[in-house]
Structure formats: C-alpha cells, structure tokens
Short mmCIF file of C-alpha atoms and ligand atoms in Angstrom, two decimals:
data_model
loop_
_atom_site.label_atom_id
_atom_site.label_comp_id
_atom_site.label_asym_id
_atom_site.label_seq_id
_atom_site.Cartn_x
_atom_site.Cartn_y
_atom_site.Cartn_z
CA UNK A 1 85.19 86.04 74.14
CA UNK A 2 82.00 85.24 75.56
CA UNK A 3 80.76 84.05 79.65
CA UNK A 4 77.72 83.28 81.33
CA UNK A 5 78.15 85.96 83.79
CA UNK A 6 80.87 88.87 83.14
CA UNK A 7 82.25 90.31 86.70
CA UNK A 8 84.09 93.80 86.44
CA UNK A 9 86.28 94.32 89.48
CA UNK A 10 87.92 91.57 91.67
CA UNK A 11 87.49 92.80 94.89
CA UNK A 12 85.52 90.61 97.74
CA UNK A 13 82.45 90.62 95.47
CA UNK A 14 83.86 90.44 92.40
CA UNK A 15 85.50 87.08 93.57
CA UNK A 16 83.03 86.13 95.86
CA UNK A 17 80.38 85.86 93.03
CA UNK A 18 82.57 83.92 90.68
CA UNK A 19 83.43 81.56 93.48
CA UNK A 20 79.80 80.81 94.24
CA UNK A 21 78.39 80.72 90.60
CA UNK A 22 81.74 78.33 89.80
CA UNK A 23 80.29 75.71 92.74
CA UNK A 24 76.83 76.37 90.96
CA UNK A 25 78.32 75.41 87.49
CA UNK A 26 78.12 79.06 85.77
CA UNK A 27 81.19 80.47 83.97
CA UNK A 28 82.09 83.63 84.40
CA UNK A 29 85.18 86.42 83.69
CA UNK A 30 86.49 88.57 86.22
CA UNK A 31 87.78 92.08 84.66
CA UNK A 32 90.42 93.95 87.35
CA UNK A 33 91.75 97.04 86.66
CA UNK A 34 95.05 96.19 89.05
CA UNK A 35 97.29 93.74 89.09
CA UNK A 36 97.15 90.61 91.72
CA UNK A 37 99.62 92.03 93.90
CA UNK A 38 98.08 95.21 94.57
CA UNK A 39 94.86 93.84 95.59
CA UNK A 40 96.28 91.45 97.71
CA UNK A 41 97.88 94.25 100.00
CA UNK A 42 95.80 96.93 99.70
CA UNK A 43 94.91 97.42 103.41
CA UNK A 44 90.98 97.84 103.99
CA UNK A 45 88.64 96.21 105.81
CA UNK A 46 89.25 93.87 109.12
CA UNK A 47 85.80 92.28 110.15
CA UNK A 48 83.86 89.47 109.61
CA UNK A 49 80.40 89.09 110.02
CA UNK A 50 79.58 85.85 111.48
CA UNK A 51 77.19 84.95 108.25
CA UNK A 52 80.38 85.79 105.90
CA UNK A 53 82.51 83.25 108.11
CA UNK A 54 79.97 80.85 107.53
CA UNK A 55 79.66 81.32 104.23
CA UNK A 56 83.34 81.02 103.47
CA UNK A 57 83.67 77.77 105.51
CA UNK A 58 80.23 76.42 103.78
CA UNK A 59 81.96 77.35 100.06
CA UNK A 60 85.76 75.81 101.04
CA UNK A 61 87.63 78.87 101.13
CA UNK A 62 87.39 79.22 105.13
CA UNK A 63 90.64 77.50 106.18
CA UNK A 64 93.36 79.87 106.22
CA UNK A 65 90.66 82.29 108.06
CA UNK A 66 90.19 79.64 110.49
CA UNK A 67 93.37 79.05 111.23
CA UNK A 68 94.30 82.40 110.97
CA UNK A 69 91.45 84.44 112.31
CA UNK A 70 91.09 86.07 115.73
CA UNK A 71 87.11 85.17 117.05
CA UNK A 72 86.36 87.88 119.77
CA UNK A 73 83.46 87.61 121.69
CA UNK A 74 82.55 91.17 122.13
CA UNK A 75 83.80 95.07 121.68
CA UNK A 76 84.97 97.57 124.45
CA UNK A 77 82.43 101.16 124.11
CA UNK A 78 85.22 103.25 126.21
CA UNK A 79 83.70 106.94 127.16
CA UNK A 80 84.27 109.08 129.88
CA UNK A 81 87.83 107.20 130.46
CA UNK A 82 85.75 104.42 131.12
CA UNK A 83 84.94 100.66 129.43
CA UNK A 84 82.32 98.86 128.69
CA UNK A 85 82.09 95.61 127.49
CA UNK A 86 79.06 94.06 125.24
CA UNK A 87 79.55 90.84 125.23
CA UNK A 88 78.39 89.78 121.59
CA UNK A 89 78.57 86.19 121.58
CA UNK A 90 76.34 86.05 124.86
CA UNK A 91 73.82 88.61 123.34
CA UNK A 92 73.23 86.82 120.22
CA UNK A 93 73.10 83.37 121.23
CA UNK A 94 77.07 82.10 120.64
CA UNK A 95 78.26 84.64 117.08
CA UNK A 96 81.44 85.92 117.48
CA UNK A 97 83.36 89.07 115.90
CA UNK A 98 85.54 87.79 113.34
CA UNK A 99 88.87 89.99 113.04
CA UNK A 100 89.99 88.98 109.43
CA UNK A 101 91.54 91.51 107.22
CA UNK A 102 89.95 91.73 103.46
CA UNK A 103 93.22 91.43 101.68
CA UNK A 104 93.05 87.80 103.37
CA UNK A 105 89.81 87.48 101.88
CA UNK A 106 91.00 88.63 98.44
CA UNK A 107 94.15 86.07 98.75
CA UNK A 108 92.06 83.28 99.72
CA UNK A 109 89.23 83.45 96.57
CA UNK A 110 91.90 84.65 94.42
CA UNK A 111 93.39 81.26 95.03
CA UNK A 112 90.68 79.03 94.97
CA UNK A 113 89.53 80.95 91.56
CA UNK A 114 93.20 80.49 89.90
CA UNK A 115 93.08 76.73 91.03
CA UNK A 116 89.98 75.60 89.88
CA UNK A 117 90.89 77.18 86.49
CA UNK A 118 88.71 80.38 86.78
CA UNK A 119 89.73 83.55 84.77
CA UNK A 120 90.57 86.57 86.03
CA UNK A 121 92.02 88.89 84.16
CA UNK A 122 94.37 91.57 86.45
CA UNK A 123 95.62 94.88 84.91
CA UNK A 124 93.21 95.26 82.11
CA UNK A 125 92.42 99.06 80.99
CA UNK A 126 89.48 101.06 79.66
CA UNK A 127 86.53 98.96 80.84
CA UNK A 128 83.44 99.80 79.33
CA UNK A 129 79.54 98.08 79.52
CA UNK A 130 77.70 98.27 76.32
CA UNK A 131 74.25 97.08 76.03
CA UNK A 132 73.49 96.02 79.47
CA UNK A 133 68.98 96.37 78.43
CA UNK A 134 69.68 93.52 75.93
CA UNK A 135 69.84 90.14 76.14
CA UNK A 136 73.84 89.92 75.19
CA UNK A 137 75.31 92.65 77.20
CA UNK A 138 78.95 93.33 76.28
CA UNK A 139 82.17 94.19 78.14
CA UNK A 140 84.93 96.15 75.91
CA UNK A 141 88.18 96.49 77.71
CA UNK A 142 92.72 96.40 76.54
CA UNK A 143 94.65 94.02 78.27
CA UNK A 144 97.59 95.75 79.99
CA UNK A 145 95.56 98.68 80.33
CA UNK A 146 96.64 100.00 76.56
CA UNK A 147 96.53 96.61 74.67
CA UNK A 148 94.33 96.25 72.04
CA UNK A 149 90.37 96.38 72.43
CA UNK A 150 88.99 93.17 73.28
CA UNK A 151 85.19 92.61 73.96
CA UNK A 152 83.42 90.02 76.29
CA UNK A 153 79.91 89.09 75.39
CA UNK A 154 77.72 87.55 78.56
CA UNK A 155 74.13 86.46 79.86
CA UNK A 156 74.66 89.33 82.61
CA UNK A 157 77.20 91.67 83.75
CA UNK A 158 77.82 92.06 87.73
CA UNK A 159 79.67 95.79 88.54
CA UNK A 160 81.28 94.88 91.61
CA UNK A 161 83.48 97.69 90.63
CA UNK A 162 83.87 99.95 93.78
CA UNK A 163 82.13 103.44 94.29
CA UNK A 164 84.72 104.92 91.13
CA UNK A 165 84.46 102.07 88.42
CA UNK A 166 82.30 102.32 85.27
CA UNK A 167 79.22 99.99 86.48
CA UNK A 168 77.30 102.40 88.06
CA UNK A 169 76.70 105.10 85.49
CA UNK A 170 76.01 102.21 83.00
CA UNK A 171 72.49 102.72 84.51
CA UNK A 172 71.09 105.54 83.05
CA UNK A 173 70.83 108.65 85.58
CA UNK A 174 67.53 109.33 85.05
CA UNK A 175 66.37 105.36 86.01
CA UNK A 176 68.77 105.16 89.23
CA UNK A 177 68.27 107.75 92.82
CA UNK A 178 71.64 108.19 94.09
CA UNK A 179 70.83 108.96 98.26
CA UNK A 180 74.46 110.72 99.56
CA UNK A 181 75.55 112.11 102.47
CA UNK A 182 79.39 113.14 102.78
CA UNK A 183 80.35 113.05 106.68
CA UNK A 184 82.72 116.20 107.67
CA UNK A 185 84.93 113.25 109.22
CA UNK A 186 87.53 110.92 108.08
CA UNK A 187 89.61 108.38 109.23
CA UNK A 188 93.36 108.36 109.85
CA UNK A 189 94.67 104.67 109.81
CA UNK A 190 97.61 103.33 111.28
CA UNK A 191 99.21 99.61 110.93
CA UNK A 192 101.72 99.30 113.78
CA UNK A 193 104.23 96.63 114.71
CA UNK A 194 103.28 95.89 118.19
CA UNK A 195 101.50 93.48 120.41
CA UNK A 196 97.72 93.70 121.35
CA UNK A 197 96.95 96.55 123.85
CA UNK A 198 93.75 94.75 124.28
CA UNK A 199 91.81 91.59 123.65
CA UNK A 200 88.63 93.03 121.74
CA UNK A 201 88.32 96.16 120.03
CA UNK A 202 87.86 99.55 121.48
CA UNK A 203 85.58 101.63 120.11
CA UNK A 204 86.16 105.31 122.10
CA UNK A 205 84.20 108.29 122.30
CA UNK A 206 86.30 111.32 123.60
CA UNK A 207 86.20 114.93 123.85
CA UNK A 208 89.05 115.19 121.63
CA UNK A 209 86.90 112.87 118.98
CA UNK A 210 86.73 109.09 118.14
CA UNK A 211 89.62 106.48 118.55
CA UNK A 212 89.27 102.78 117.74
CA UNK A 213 91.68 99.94 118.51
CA UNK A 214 91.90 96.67 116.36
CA UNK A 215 94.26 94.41 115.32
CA UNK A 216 95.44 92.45 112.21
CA UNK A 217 97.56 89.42 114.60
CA UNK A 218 99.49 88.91 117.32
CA UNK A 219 102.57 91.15 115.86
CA UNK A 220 100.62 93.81 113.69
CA UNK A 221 97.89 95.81 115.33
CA UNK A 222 95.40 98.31 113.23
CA UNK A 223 94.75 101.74 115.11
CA UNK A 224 92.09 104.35 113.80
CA UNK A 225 91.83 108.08 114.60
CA UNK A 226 88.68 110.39 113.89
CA UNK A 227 90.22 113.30 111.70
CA UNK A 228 88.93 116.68 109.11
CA UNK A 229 87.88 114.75 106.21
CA UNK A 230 89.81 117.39 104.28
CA UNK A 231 93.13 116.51 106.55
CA UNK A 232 96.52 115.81 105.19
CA UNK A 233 98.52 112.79 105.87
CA UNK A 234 101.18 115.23 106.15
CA UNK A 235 100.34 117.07 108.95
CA UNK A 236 100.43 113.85 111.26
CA UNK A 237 103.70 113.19 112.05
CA UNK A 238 104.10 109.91 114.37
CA UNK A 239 104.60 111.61 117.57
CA UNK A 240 101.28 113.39 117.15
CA UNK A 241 99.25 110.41 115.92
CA UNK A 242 100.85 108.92 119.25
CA UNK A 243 100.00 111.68 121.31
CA UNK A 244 96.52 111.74 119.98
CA UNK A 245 95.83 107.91 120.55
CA UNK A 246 96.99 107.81 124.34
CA UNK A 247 94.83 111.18 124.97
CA UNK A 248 91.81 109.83 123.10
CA UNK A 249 91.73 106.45 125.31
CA UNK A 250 93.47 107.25 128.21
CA UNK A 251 91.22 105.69 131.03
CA UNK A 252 91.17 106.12 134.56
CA UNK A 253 92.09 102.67 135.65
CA UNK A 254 95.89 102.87 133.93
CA UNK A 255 95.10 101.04 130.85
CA UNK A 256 98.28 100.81 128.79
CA UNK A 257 98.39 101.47 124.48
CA UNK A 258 101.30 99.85 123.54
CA UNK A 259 103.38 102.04 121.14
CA UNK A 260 105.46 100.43 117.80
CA UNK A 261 106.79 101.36 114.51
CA UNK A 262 103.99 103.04 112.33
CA UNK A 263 104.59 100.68 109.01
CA UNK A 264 101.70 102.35 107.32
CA UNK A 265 99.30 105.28 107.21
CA UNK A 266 96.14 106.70 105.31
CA UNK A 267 93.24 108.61 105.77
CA UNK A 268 89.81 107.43 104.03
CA UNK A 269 87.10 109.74 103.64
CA UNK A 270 83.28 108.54 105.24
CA UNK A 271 80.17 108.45 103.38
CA UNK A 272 77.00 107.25 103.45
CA UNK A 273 75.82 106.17 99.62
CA UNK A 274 72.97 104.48 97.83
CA UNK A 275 72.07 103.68 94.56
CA UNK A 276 68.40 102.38 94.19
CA UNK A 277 68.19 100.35 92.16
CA UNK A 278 70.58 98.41 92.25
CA UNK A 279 70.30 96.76 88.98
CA UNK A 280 69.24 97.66 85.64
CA UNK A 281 67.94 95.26 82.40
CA UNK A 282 70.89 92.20 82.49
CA UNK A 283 73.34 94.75 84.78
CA UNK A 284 73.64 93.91 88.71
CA UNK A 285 75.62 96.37 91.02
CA UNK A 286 77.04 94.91 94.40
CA UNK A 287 78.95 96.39 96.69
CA UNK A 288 80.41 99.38 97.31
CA UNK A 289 79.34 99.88 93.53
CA UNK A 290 76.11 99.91 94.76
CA UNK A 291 76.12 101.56 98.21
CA UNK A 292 79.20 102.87 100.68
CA UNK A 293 79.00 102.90 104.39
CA UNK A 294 80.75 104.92 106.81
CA UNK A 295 83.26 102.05 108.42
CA UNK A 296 82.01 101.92 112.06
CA UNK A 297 79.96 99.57 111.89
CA UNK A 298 82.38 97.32 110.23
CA UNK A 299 79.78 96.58 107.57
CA UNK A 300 81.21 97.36 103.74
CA UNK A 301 82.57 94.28 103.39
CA UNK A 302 79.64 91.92 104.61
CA UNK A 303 77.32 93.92 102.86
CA UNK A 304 79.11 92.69 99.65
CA UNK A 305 79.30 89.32 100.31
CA UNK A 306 75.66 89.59 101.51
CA UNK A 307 74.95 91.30 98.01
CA UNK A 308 76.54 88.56 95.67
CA UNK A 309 75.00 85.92 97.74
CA UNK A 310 71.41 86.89 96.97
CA UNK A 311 72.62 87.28 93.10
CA UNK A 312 74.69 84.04 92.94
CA UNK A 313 71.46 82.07 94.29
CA UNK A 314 68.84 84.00 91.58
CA UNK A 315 71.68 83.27 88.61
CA UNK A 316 71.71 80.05 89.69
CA UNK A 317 67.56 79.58 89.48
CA UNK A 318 67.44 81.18 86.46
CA UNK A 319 70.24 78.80 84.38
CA UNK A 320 69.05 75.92 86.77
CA UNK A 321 64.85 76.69 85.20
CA UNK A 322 64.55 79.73 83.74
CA UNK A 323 62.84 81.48 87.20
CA UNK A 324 63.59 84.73 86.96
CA UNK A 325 61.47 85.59 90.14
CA UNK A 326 64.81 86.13 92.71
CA UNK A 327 66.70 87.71 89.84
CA UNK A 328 63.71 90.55 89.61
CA UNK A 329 63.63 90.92 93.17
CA UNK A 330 67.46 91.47 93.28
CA UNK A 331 67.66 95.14 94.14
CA UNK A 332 64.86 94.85 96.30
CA UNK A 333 65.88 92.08 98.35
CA UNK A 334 69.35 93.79 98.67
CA UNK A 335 68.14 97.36 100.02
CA UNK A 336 66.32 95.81 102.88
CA UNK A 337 69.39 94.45 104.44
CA UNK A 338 71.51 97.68 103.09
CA UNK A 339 69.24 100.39 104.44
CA UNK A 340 69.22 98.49 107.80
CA UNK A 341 73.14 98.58 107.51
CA UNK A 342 73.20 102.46 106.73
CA UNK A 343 70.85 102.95 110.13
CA UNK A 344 73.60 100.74 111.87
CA UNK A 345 76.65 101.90 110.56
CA UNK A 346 75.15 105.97 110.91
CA UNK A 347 73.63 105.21 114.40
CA UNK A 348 77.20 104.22 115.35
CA UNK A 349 79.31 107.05 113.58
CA UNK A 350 77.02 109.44 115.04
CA UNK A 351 76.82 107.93 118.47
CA UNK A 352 81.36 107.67 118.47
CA UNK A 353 82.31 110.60 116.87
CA UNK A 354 83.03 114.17 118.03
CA UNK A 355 80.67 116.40 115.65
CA UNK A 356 82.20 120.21 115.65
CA UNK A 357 78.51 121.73 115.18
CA UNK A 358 77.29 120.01 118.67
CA UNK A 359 75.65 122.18 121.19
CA UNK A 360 76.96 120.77 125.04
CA UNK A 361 72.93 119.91 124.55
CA UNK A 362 73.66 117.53 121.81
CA UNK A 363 76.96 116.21 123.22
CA UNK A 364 74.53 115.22 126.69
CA UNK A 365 72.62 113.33 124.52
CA UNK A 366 75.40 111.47 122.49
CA UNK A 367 76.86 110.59 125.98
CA UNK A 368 73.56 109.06 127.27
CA UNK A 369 72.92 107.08 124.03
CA UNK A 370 76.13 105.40 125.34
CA UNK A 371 75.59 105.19 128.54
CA UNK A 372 71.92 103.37 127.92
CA UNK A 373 73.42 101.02 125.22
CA UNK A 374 75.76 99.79 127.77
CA UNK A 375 73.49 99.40 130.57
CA UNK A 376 70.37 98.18 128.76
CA UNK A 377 69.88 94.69 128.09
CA UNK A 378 67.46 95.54 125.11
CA UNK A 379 69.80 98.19 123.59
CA UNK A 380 73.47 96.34 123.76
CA UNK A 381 71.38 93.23 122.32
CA UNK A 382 70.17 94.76 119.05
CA UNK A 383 73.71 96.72 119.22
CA UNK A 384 75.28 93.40 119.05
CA UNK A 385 72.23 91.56 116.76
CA UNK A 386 73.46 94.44 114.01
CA UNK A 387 77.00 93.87 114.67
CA UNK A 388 77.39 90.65 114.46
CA UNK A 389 75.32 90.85 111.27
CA UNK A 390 71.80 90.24 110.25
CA UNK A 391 71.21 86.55 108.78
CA UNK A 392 71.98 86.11 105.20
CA UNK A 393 70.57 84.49 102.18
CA UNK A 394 72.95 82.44 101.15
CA UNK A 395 72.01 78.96 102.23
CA UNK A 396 71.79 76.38 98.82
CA UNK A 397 68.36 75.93 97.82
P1 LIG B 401 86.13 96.93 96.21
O1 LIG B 401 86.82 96.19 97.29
O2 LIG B 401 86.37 98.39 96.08
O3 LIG B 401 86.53 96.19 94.85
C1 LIG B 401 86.28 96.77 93.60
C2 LIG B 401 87.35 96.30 92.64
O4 LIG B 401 87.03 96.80 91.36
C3 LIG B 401 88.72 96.84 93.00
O5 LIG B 401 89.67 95.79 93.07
C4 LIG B 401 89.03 97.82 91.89
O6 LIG B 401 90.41 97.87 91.57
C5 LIG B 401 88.21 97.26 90.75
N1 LIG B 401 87.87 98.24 89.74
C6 LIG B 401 87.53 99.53 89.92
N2 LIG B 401 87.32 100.13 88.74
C7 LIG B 401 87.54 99.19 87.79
C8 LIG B 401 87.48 99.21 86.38
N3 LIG B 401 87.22 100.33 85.71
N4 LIG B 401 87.76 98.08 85.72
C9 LIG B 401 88.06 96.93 86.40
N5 LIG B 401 88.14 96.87 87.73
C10 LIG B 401 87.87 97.98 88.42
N6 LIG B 401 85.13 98.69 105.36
C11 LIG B 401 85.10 98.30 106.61
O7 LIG B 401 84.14 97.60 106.98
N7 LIG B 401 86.13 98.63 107.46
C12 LIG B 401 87.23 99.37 107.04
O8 LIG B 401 88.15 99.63 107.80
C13 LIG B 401 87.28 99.79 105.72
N8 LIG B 401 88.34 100.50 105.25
C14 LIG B 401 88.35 100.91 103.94
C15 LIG B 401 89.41 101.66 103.42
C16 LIG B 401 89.42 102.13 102.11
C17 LIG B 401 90.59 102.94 101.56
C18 LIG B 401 88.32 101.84 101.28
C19 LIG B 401 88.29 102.36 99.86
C20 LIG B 401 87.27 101.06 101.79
C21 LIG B 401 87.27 100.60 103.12
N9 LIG B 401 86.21 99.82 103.64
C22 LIG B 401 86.19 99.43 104.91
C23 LIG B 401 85.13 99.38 102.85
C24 LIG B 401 85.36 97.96 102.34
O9 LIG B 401 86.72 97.74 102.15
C25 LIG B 401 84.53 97.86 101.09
O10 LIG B 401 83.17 97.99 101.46
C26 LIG B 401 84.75 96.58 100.32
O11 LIG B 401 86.05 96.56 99.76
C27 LIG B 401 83.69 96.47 99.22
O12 LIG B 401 84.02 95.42 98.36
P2 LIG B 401 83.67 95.52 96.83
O13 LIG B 401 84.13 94.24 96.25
O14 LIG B 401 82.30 95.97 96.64
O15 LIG B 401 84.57 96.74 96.28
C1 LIG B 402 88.34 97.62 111.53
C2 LIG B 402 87.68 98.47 110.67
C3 LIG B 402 86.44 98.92 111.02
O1 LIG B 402 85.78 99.73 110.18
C4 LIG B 402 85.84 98.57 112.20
O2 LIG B 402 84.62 99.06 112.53
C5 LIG B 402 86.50 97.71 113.04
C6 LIG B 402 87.76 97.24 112.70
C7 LIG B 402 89.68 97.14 111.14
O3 LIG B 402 90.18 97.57 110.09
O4 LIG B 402 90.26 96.35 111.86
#
C-alpha cells in the first residue's frame, strides 16, 4: 500500500488531519488500533474552543455540533460556598464556551471521512514506524490485530497516537526531551441521567478538594470529583460520590445539585507532558502523542486540533510548491501555543485543587488567587482570553 500522508490513531487528530489534507487534495491512511464503535463512545473530553468550532464549521463537519451543541457564555469559580461568574463572551469580545463532547467530534469526522471515500482502517494490530529519517517512511501493521503483516509506504507519517501508542518512541530518545510532571491528583468522572443543576459550568474550590459541574445535554449531565490519583473506582460507591458532590459545592444561598442514576464512572490520572520536539526527519507527533495536559483547563482536545492544523497547512505548501519552510517550523510553531496551554491548564489545577502538602500559608494564597481573578478586570480577562482559546492557525492560505 502506499499514501501521501500515513496517520496512526483515529482519534480527534488523527481524523482531523485527514479531513483537512482530504479538502487540500492529499491522500492519506488512518491506522486505529480499535474498532469504530469503541471510539465513538469512549467518554473524554466535553469542550470546545471557540477556534475548533470555527474550524469545524469552516471545514463542513460543524452541523450536528451546531445543532447539537450547548454555547455558554461564561463559567461559575464557586469558593468559599460562594459563585462567581466570568462572563467569557463579554471578556473576549463575543467567544463562547462550546460544551461538545469528543466522541461527537470523533462521530462527526468519522463520517465525513467514510463518505467522501477516505480510509480508515479500525482494529488493526501491531503498528510499527520504520524509517521515519528517510524519504519513504513505512508503516507495518495486521489487520484484525493478528492478520497478516501488511506495510504502508508514505511521504510522512503523523503519530496522533495518544500518550501510549508507538509514535513517540519512533524518535530516538536521545534526539527528543520528554518534560513530565505526574500530579498526586486524579479525577473521578461521573455521567448522570439528570437535568442541568446549572446553566454554565462550575468549577469549585473546597476544603474537601475540587468539584466541577458540566453537562453532555439537556438529559445527561457530566460531574467531576478531585480524588488520590492512586484511588480505586471501587471504593466510591454512589452514595459517597453523592455525598461528596453536595459537600464540595454546597453554597450558602441554597443552590440545588440535582441527583440521577450514575450510568457511568472512571477515574483518569493528571499529568502534565511534553515532548520537544515534536517531530523528527518525515515523522510529526500531535496531540496527546506529543504533549498531555491536566484537564482543567479544558485544553487536550483543542490543543490537537490546533496541532494538525499547523501540519495540515505546511503538508499542504509543501505538495502545493515544494516549501518546506512551515513544515520545518512544525514543532516550533506548535510548542508556543502548547507551553502557553501547560501555564493555563497548571495555573488552573493548581489554583482549584486541594493540594495535601499545603501549609494554611499556601491555602491563603490559593484562596486570594481566586478571589483577585474574580474581582479583577485584567485577571478574569486573560482567564477567559486562555479559556476560550488562543487564535489558531488554521485559516487557508
Ligand atoms: P487520542 O484521542 O488519545 O487518540 C489517539 C488514538 O490513537 C486512539 O483512538 C487510540 O486508540 C489510537 N491508538 C493508540 N495506539 C495505537 C496504535 N498502536 N495503533 C493504532 N492506533 C492507536 N481532555 C479534556 O480537555 N477534558 C477531559 O475531560 C478529558 N478527559 C479525558 C479522559 C481520558 C480517559 C483521557 C485518556 C483523556 C481525556 N482528555 C480530556 C484529553 C483529551 O481527550 C485528549 O487530549 C484528546 O483525546 C487528544 O486527542 P488525540 O487525537 O491526540 O489522542
Ligand atoms: C469537561 C472536561 C473538562 O476537562 C473541563 O475542564 C470542563 C468540562 C467535560 O468533560 O465536560
């Protein structure tokens, strides 16, 4: 077999690059190690940068997100059993928060892949890169996970392979700095059948440690609870993921979490993770492949799209005249906007979350931090400037 561009993984890179180089006119292969159905409901991810809305409705894949999609205007910081409101859309002249879950995402470019003839190819095993520093990389994989070997041969490889999949160490360890830092704090996740407790999210800082409130649509809400990132889902029955949620936002004006059937639950581990560089003789990384954020600033997602948009436009001046310029500058490019999502998304765990090793010094100062974001005009702007998301390069050229 042979492509342009060979894509390991089919998650909202994966497809979001072969989506953008098929409007460009560059072929490409997607390899996914699962099969359709589980990556269209594997629960992750719920929102939407305002610059990956656009970019969706830009590329035609932005319907059933507009018709589907909640637009907020702002978030709820709740500490000290009290609100606040930053008002997003005001602060950053008229963005909105996007609540639009990724397996959405995944359904919608799946789609518009499969019906424009695109190839993916779902449950293939045993993925391996082979001479990514030449100018025909290869990518050996079995069908069915234990069919026999097959081998792609492409102008370029993108790993948009997740933190675990075999893109990453294709770049040898002495060429790459891996920058890491495990968080002792995890999530626990909860998808409930219930009504909205609330109109925006809450994000909640509490003695008792962090709480967030979201939603998935007007039947299924999304609930997440700070926990030991060595917890086990077993030792949170439902009445005590209950009891936990009403103490960690209970406020002192009577605001009421409305309970439902828990119809899922997980915990996910945080990190903060970067590979520089991001890209290696004809290999790219994107996305979480490349770098992992702790979720509270909402940002894994967007920085993947963001990712795939700067590659899709330097493939696409490269087979359009041979410019390699963009395509040099990939990695570089990329960690400006990813480092500046790391600050975010660490200012904000740190700034929500209960840390065990905090003096009542430190926990002073985590509590002013909040109290100054939500008072200063300056502050709950660039709060809501990184939010809402930094501009993107995505536009044609
Ligand atoms: P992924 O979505 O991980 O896609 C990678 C794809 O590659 C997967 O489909 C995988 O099956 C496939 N793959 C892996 N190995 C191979 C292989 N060997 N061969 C072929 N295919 C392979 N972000 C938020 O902003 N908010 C959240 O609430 C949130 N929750 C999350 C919960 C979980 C459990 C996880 C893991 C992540 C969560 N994230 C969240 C992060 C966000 O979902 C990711 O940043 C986003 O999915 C990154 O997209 P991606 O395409 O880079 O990687
Ligand atoms: C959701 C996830 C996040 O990481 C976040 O910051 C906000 C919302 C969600 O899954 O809805």
């Amino acid at each position: 077999m042979r492509t342009q561009v060979g894509i390991v993984g089919a998650g909202p890179a994966g497809l979001m690059l072969s989506h953008l180089l098929h409007l460009q006119g560059i072929d490409s292969i997607v390899l996914e190690s699962r099969t359709r159905k589980e990556i269209e409901e594997t629960i992750r991810a719920g929102v939407l940068e305002q610059g990956t809305v656009d970019l969706m409705n830009a590329t035609g894949v932005g319907e059933r997100m507009m018709a589907q999609a909640q637009f907020h205007h702002g978030i709820e910081l709740r500490f000290n059993g009290r609100g606040h409101r930053i008002d997003m859309h005001q602060l950053t002249g008229g963005k909105n928060v996007t609540v639009y879950p990724q397996h959405e995402v995944i359904k919608d470019l799946v789609r518009a892949r499969l019906e424009a003839g695109g190839e993916i190819l779902f449950n293939v095993g045993q993925v391996s890169l082979h001479d990514v520093d030449t100018l025909s990389p290869k990518i050996r994989f079995r069908q069915d996970q234990d069919g026999e070997l097959q081998e792609i041969t492409c102008d370029f490889i993108a790993g948009c392979d997740g933190f675990h999949g075999p893109s990453r160490p294709a770049i040898p360890r002495s060429v790459r700095t891996e920058y890491d830092s495990l968080l002792p704090f995890g999530w626990l996740g909860i998808l409930i059948e219930a009504p909205p407790s609330t109109p925006e999210l809450i994000y909640t800082n509490h003695d008792r440690g962090f709480a967030l409130v979201s939603t998935r649509s007007p039947q299924i809400q999304r609930l997440y609870l700070q926990v030991d990132r060595q917890d086990d889902i077993a030792h949170w029955p439902d009445d005590r993921i209950w009891s936990e949620l009403h103490a960690r936002l209970e406020t002192s004006d009577n605001w009421k979490l409305i309970e439902g059937p828990i119809i899922q639950k997980g915990i996910v581990a945080m990190r903060s993770f970067v590979c520089d560089p991001m890209q290696y003789g004809r290999l790219f990384l994107a996305g979480d492949a490349a770098h992992i954020v702790p979720p509270t600033g909402a940002k894994g997602l967007n920085l993947a799209v963001a990712d795939v948009a700067v590659l899709a436009r330097a493939l696409t001046e490269f087979y359009a005249d041979g410019d390699t310029t963009r395509m040099q500058q990939y990695s570089s490019i990329c960690l400006r906007r990813v480092w500046k999502a790391e600050r975010f998304s660490w200012y904000m765990t740190s700034m929500l979350h209960r840390h065990s090793h905090h003096s009542a010094f430190e926990r002073n100062i985590q509590l002013a931090e909040l109290d100054y974001v939500t008072s200063s005009l300056a502050a709950s702007t660039s709060l809501a400037e990184n939010y809402v998301g930094l501009p993107m390069e995505w536009e044609p050229r």
